[in-house]
Amino acid sequence: MTGLAIALALLAALLLAVGSVAQRRAAGRVPDDEASGLGLLRRLVRSPVWWAGSVGDAGGFVVQAAALGVGSLLLVQPLLVTTLLFALPLEAWTGGRRITARDAVWALVLAAALALFLVIGEPTAGQDRAPFAAWVPTGSVLVAVLLACLLLAARRHGRVRAAALAVATGIAYGVLAALTKSVVDLLTDGIVPLLLGWETWVLVAAAIGGTYLQQAAFQAGDLATTLPAITVAEPLVAALLGLTVLGEQVQADGAEWVLIGALVVVTVVATTVLARSSAAAAPESAPV
């Protein structure tokens, strides 16, 4: 099942990369004077490229859910960071540019760090669902951090506001990923358990809230500020919930923990660098 989960996670990353690049390409073609309010939405819904991106995003989420149905959060969510590895060549191809040597090196570093983590850590699955009480300790901390981010965003402007909203987005999406495992498990029991499960409705709230926060973050600051924070925060939050709520484990002891800690740091740094490069490659607004 581990091999299947890895394959599904990588396929989800590819689909999400296609969706992200296509949607950003479509949004970049909207003139500035039509890029506010409903004007942006009206232009986007008439764009085949934007719809292709939406299909990619939807397909990526479905495949991600399938991956979480057979694999652990500690296995699937870090692999979704490879979305950046797929997005870089796609953005270079659609933008008519070459991948820089710097990006290529960091892409190799990220791939190597993820591979070593999977080999050394051997993340194991826990339970698909946990009692509500098991969510309270970690959930309370995440809610407190989320509220702190929203308070900071309300009081500040510019890059600080954008970064705070981006971290809040990552928290919402990390919770969404963790709850996806529970909802997939509920779905196997039938539609009635699915509708009666509290996880279903918290997942819906996390999806809607995360989408709103993401758009607010993008509006508040540039992608170079927001994209790295979202990309890093989401898998970290999901992994934390996997460890503390769903009982997932990393198979390591002694010096292996030091190496795993170093790999996590390298992964975060590489992800941040590549996310900034991806943001810098985003197209400028121009007439269609």
PDB file of N, CA and C in Angstrom, residues 57 111 114 134 159 169 178 181 208 279:
ATOM      1  N   ASP A  57      -6.890  21.144 -10.429  1.00  0.00           N
ATOM      2  CA  ASP A  57      -6.991  21.286  -8.969  1.00  0.00           C
ATOM      3  C   ASP A  57      -7.958  20.255  -8.380  1.00  0.00           C
ATOM      4  N   ALA A 111      14.239  16.914  -3.757  1.00  0.00           N
ATOM      5  CA  ALA A 111      13.921  15.525  -4.092  1.00  0.00           C
ATOM      6  C   ALA A 111      14.736  14.558  -3.244  1.00  0.00           C
ATOM      7  N   LEU A 114      13.446  14.567   0.467  1.00  0.00           N
ATOM      8  CA  LEU A 114      12.196  13.821   0.614  1.00  0.00           C
ATOM      9  C   LEU A 114      12.444  12.321   0.536  1.00  0.00           C
ATOM     10  N   ALA A 134      -9.409  13.668  21.212  1.00  0.00           N
ATOM     11  CA  ALA A 134      -8.005  13.544  20.811  1.00  0.00           C
ATOM     12  C   ALA A 134      -7.537  14.739  19.988  1.00  0.00           C
ATOM     13  N   ARG A 159       3.493  43.328   3.667  1.00  0.00           N
ATOM     14  CA  ARG A 159       4.042  41.975   3.687  1.00  0.00           C
ATOM     15  C   ARG A 159       3.735  41.243   4.998  1.00  0.00           C
ATOM     16  N   THR A 169      -3.634  30.392   6.151  1.00  0.00           N
ATOM     17  CA  THR A 169      -4.073  29.532   5.047  1.00  0.00           C
ATOM     18  C   THR A 169      -3.449  28.155   5.154  1.00  0.00           C
ATOM     19  N   ALA A 178      -5.654  16.599   7.055  1.00  0.00           N
ATOM     20  CA  ALA A 178      -5.814  15.608   8.121  1.00  0.00           C
ATOM     21  C   ALA A 178      -7.249  15.092   8.187  1.00  0.00           C
ATOM     22  N   LYS A 181      -8.538  12.274   5.623  1.00  0.00           N
ATOM     23  CA  LYS A 181      -8.430  10.848   5.967  1.00  0.00           C
ATOM     24  C   LYS A 181      -9.688  10.376   6.681  1.00  0.00           C
ATOM     25  N   ILE A 208     -13.537  26.067   2.862  1.00  0.00           N
ATOM     26  CA  ILE A 208     -14.048  27.400   2.530  1.00  0.00           C
ATOM     27  C   ILE A 208     -13.175  28.482   3.166  1.00  0.00           C
ATOM     28  N   ALA A 279       6.964  31.881  -7.631  1.00  0.00           N
ATOM     29  CA  ALA A 279       6.231  33.133  -7.534  1.00  0.00           C
ATOM     30  C   ALA A 279       6.798  34.187  -8.487  1.00  0.00           C
TER      31      ALA A 279
END
